[in-house]
PDB file of C-alpha atoms in Angstrom:
ATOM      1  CA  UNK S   1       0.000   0.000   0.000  1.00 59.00           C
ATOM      2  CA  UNK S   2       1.271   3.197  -0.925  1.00 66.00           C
ATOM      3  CA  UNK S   3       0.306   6.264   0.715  1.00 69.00           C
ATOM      4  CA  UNK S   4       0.759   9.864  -1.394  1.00 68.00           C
ATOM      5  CA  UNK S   5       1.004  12.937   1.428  1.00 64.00           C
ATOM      6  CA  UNK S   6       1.644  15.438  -2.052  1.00 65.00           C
ATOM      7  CA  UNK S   7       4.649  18.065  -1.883  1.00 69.00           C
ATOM      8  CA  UNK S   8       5.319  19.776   0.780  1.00 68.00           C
ATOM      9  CA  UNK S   9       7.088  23.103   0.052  1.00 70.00           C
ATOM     10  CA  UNK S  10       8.278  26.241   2.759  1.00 68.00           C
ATOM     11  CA  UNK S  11       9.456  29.794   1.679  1.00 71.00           C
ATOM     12  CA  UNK S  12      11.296  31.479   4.455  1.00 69.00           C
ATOM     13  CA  UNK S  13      11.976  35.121   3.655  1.00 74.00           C
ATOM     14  CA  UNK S  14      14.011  37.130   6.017  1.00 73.00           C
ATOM     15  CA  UNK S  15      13.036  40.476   6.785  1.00 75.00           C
ATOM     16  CA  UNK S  16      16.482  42.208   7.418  1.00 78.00           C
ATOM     17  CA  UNK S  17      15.028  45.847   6.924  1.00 79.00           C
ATOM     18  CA  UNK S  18      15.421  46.277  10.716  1.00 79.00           C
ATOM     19  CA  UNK S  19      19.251  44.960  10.874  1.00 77.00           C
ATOM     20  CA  UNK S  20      19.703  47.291   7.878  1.00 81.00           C
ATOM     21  CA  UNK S  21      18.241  50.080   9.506  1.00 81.00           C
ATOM     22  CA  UNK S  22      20.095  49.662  12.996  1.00 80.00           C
ATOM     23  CA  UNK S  23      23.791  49.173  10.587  1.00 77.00           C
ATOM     24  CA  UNK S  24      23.323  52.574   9.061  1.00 80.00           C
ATOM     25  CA  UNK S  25      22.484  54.418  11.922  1.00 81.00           C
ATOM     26  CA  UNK S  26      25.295  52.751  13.652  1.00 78.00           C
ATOM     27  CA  UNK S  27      27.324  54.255  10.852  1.00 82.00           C
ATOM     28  CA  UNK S  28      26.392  57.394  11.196  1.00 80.00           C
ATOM     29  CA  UNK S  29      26.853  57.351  14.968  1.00 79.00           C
ATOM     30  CA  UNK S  30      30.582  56.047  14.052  1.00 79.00           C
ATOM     31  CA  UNK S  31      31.278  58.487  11.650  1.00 82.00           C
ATOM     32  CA  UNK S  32      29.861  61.660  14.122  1.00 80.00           C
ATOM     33  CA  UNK S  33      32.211  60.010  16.828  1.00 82.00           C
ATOM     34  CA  UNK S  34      34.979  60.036  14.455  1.00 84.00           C
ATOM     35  CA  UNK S  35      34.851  63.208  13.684  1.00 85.00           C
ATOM     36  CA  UNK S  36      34.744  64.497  17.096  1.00 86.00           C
ATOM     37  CA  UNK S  37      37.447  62.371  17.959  1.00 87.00           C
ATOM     38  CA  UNK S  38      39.435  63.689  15.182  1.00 86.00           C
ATOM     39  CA  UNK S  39      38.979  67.332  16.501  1.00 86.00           C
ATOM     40  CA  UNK S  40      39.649  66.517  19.716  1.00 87.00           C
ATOM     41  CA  UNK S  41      42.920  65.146  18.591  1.00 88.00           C
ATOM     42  CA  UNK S  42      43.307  67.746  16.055  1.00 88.00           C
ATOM     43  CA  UNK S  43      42.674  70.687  19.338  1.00 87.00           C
ATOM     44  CA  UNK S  44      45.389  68.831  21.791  1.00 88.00           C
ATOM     45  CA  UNK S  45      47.913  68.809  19.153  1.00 88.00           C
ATOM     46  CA  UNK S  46      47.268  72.271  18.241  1.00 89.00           C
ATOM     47  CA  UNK S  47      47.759  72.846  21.885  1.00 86.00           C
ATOM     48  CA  UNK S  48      51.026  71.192  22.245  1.00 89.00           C
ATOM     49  CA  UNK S  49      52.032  72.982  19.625  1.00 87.00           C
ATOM     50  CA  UNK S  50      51.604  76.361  21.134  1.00 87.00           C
ATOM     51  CA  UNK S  51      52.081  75.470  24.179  1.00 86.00           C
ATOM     52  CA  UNK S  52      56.098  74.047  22.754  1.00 87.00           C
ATOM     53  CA  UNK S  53      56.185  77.285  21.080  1.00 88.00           C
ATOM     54  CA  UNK S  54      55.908  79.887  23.785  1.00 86.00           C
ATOM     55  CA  UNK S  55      57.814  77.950  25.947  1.00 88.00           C
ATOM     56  CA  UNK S  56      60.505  78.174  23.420  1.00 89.00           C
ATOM     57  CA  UNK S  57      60.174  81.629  23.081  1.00 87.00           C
ATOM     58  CA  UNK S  58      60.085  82.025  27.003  1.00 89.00           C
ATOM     59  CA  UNK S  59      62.996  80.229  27.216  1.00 88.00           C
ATOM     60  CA  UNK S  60      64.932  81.974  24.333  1.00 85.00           C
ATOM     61  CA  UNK S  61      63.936  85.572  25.905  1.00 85.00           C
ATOM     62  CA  UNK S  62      64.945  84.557  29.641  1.00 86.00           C
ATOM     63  CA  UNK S  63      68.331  83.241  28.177  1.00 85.00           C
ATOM     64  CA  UNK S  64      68.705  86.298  26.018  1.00 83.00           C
ATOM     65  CA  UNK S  65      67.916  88.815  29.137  1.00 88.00           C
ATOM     66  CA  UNK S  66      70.651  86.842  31.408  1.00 88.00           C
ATOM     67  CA  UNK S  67      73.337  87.086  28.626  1.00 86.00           C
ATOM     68  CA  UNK S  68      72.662  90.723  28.429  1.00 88.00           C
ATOM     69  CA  UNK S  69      72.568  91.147  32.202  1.00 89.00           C
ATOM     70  CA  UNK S  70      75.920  89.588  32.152  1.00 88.00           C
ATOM     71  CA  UNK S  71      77.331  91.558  29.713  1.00 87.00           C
ATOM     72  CA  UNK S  72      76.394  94.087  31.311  1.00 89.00           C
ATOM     73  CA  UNK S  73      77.544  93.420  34.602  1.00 90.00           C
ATOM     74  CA  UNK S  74      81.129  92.352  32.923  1.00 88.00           C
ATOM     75  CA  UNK S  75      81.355  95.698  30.977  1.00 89.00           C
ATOM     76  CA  UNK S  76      79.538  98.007  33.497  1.00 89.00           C
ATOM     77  CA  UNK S  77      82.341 100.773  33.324  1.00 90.00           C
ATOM     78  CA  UNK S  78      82.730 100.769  29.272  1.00 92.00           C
ATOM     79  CA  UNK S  79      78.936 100.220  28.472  1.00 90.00           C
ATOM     80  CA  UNK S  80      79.133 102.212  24.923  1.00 92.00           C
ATOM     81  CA  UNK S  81      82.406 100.773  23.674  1.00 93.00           C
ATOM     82  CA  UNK S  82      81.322  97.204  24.697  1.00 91.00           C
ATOM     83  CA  UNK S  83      78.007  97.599  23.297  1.00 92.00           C
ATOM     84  CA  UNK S  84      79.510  98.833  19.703  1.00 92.00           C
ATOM     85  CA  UNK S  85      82.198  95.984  20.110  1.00 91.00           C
ATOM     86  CA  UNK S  86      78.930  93.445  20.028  1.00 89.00           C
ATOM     87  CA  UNK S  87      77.626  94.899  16.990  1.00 91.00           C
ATOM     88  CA  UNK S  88      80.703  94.703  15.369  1.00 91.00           C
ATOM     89  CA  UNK S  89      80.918  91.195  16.125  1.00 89.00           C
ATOM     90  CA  UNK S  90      77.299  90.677  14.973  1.00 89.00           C
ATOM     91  CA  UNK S  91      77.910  92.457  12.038  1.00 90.00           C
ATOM     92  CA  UNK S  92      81.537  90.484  10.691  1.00 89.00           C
ATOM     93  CA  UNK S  93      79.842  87.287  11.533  1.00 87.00           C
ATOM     94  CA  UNK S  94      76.311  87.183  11.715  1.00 88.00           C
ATOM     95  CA  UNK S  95      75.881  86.433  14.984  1.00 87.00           C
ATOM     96  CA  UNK S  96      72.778  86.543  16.793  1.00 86.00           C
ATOM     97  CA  UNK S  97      72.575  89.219  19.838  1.00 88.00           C
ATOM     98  CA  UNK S  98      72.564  86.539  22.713  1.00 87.00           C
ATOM     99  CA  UNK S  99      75.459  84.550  21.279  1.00 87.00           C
ATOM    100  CA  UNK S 100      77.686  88.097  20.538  1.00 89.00           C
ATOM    101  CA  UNK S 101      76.275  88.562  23.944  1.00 89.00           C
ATOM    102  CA  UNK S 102      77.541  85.486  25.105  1.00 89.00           C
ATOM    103  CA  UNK S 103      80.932  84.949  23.651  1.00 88.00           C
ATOM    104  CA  UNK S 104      81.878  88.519  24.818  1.00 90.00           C
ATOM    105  CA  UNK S 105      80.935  87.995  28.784  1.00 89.00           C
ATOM    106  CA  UNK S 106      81.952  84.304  29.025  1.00 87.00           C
ATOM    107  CA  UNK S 107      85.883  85.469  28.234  1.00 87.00           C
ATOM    108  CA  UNK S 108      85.782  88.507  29.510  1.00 90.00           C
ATOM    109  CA  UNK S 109      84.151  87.387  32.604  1.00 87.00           C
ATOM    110  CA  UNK S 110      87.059  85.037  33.646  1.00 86.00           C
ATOM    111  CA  UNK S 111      89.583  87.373  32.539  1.00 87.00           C
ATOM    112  CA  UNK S 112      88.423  90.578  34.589  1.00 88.00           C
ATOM    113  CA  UNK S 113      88.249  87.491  37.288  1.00 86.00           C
ATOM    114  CA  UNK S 114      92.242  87.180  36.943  1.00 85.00           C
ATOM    115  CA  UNK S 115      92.452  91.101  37.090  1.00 88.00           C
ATOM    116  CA  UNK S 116      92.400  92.481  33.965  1.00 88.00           C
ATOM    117  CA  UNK S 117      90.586  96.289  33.785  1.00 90.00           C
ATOM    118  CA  UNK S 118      87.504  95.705  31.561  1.00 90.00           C
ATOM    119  CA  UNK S 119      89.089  97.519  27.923  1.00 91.00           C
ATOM    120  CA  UNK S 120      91.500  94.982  28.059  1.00 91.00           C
ATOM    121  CA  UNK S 121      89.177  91.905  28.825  1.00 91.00           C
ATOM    122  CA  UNK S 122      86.748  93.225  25.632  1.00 91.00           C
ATOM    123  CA  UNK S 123      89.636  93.758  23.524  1.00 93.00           C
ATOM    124  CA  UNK S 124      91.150  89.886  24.303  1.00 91.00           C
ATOM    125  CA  UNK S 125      87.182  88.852  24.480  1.00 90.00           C
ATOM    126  CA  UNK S 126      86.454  90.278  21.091  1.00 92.00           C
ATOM    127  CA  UNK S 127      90.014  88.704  19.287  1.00 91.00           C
ATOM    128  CA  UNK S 128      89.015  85.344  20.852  1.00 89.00           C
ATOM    129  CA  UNK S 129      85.339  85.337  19.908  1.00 89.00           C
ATOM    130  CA  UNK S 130      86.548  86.505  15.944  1.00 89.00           C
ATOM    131  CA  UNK S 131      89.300  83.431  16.297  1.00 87.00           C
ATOM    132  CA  UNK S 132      86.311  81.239  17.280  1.00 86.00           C
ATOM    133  CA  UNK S 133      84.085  82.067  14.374  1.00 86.00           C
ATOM    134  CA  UNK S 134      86.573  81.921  12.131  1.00 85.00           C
ATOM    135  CA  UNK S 135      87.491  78.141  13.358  1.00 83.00           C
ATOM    136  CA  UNK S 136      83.623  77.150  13.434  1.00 83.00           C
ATOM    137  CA  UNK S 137      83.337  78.356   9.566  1.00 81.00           C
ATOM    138  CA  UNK S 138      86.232  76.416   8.894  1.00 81.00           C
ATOM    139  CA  UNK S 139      85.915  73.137  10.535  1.00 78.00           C
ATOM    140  CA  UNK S 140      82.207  73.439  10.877  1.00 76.00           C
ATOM    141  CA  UNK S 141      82.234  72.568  14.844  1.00 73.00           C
ATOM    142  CA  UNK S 142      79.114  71.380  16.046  1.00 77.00           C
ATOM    143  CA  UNK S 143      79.192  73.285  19.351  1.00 78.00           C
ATOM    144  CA  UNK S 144      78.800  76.503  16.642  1.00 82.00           C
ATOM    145  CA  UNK S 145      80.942  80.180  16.987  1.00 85.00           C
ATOM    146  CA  UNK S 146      79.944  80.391  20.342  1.00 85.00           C
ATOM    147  CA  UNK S 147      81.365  76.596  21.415  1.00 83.00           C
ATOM    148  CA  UNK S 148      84.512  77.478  19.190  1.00 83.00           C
ATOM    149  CA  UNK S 149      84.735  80.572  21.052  1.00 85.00           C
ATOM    150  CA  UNK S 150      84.364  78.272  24.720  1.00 86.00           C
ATOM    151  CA  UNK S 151      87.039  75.899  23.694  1.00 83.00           C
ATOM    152  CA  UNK S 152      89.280  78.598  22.837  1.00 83.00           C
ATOM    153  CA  UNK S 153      88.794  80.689  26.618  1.00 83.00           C
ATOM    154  CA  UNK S 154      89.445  76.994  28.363  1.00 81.00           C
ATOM    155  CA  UNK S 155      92.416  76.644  26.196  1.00 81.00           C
ATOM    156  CA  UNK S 156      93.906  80.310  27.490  1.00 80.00           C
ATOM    157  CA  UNK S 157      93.390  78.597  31.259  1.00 77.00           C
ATOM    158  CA  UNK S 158      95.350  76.028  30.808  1.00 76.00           C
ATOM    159  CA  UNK S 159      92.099  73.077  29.590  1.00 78.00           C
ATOM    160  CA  UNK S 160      93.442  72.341  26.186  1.00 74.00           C
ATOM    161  CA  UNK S 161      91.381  69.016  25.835  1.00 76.00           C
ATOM    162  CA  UNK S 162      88.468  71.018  24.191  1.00 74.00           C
ATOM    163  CA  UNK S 163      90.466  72.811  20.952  1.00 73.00           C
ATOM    164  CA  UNK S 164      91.671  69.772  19.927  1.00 75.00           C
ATOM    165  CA  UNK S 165      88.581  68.932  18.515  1.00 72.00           C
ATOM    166  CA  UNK S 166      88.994  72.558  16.839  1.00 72.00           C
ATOM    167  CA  UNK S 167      92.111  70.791  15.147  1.00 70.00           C
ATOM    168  CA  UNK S 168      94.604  72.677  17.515  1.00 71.00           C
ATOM    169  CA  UNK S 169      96.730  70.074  19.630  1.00 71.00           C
ATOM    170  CA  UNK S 170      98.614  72.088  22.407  1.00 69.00           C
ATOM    171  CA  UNK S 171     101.367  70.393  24.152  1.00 69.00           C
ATOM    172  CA  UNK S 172     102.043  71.844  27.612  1.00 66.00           C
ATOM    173  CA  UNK S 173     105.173  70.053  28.246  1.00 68.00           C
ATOM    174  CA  UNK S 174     106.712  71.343  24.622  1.00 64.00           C
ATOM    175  CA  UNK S 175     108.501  74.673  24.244  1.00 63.00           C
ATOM    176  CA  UNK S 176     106.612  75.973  21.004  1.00 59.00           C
TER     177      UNK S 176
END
């Protein structure tokens, strides 16, 4: 005996409308917190930026004000002739104000230290300063004029370990 039951047949459809829906409006809540991300990120670094910045410049004008206090203080009795000695330097070499600034008061700082009246501790300051930027253009020394100008002062006390990298060897125990 043969029993016929006839075809069974089942369409499933799946209504994904809703998961569609819900996907893009997850996108677009993605994207919007994306962007706001972004200029959050894009604000802090801004920040930093500025923030860097004006510390720089802080920095740069506080070093720049103590160079000229010193130079000041070194050259307090010859203020006009040490000031036009500075330009001068500026001028041969194009040196910026705090390094002229600088290289004059570190030399003649030590050397009115060992006595000498301040016209004579300029004059020495400014040959030694001219000797260092002419070494820094030629050997391109990384500490710059103002490092030339360093190694050459330690070198006139008696700390010759500095120039040689200036390609001057001094022998202390030789007669020349």
């Amino acid at each position: 005996m043969s029993l016929n039951l006839g075809v069974i047949s089942a369409a499933v459809t799946l209504d994904d409308s809703d998961y569609r829906n819900r996907l893009s409006k997850l996108e677009q809540q993605s994207e919007g917190s994306f962007r706001r991300i972004a200029a959050l990120a894009a604000g802090y670094l801004t920040f930093r930026a500025l923030y860097s910045s004006g510390s720089m410049a802080i920095k740069t004008f506080s070093d720049m004000e103590e160079a000229a206090n010193r130079f000041n203080a070194v050259y307090e009795k010859i203020q006009h002739t040490a000031k036009i000695t500075m330009q001068s330097l500026r001028d041969e070499f194009g040196l910026s104000r705090a390094s002229a600034y600088e290289m004059l008061s570190g030399t003649g700082d030590l050397l009115t230290g060992f006595g000498f009246d301040p016209s004579s501790a300029l004059q020495l300051s400014y040959q030694a300063a001219r000797l260092g930027a002419d070494l820094y253009s030629f050997t391109n020394y990384a500490g710059g004029a103002k490092g030339a100008t360093e190694a050459l002062t330690k070198a006139m006390l008696g700390e010759t370990e500095q120039i040689k990298s200036l390609g001057v060897v001094i022998r202390q125990d030789s007669d020349e």
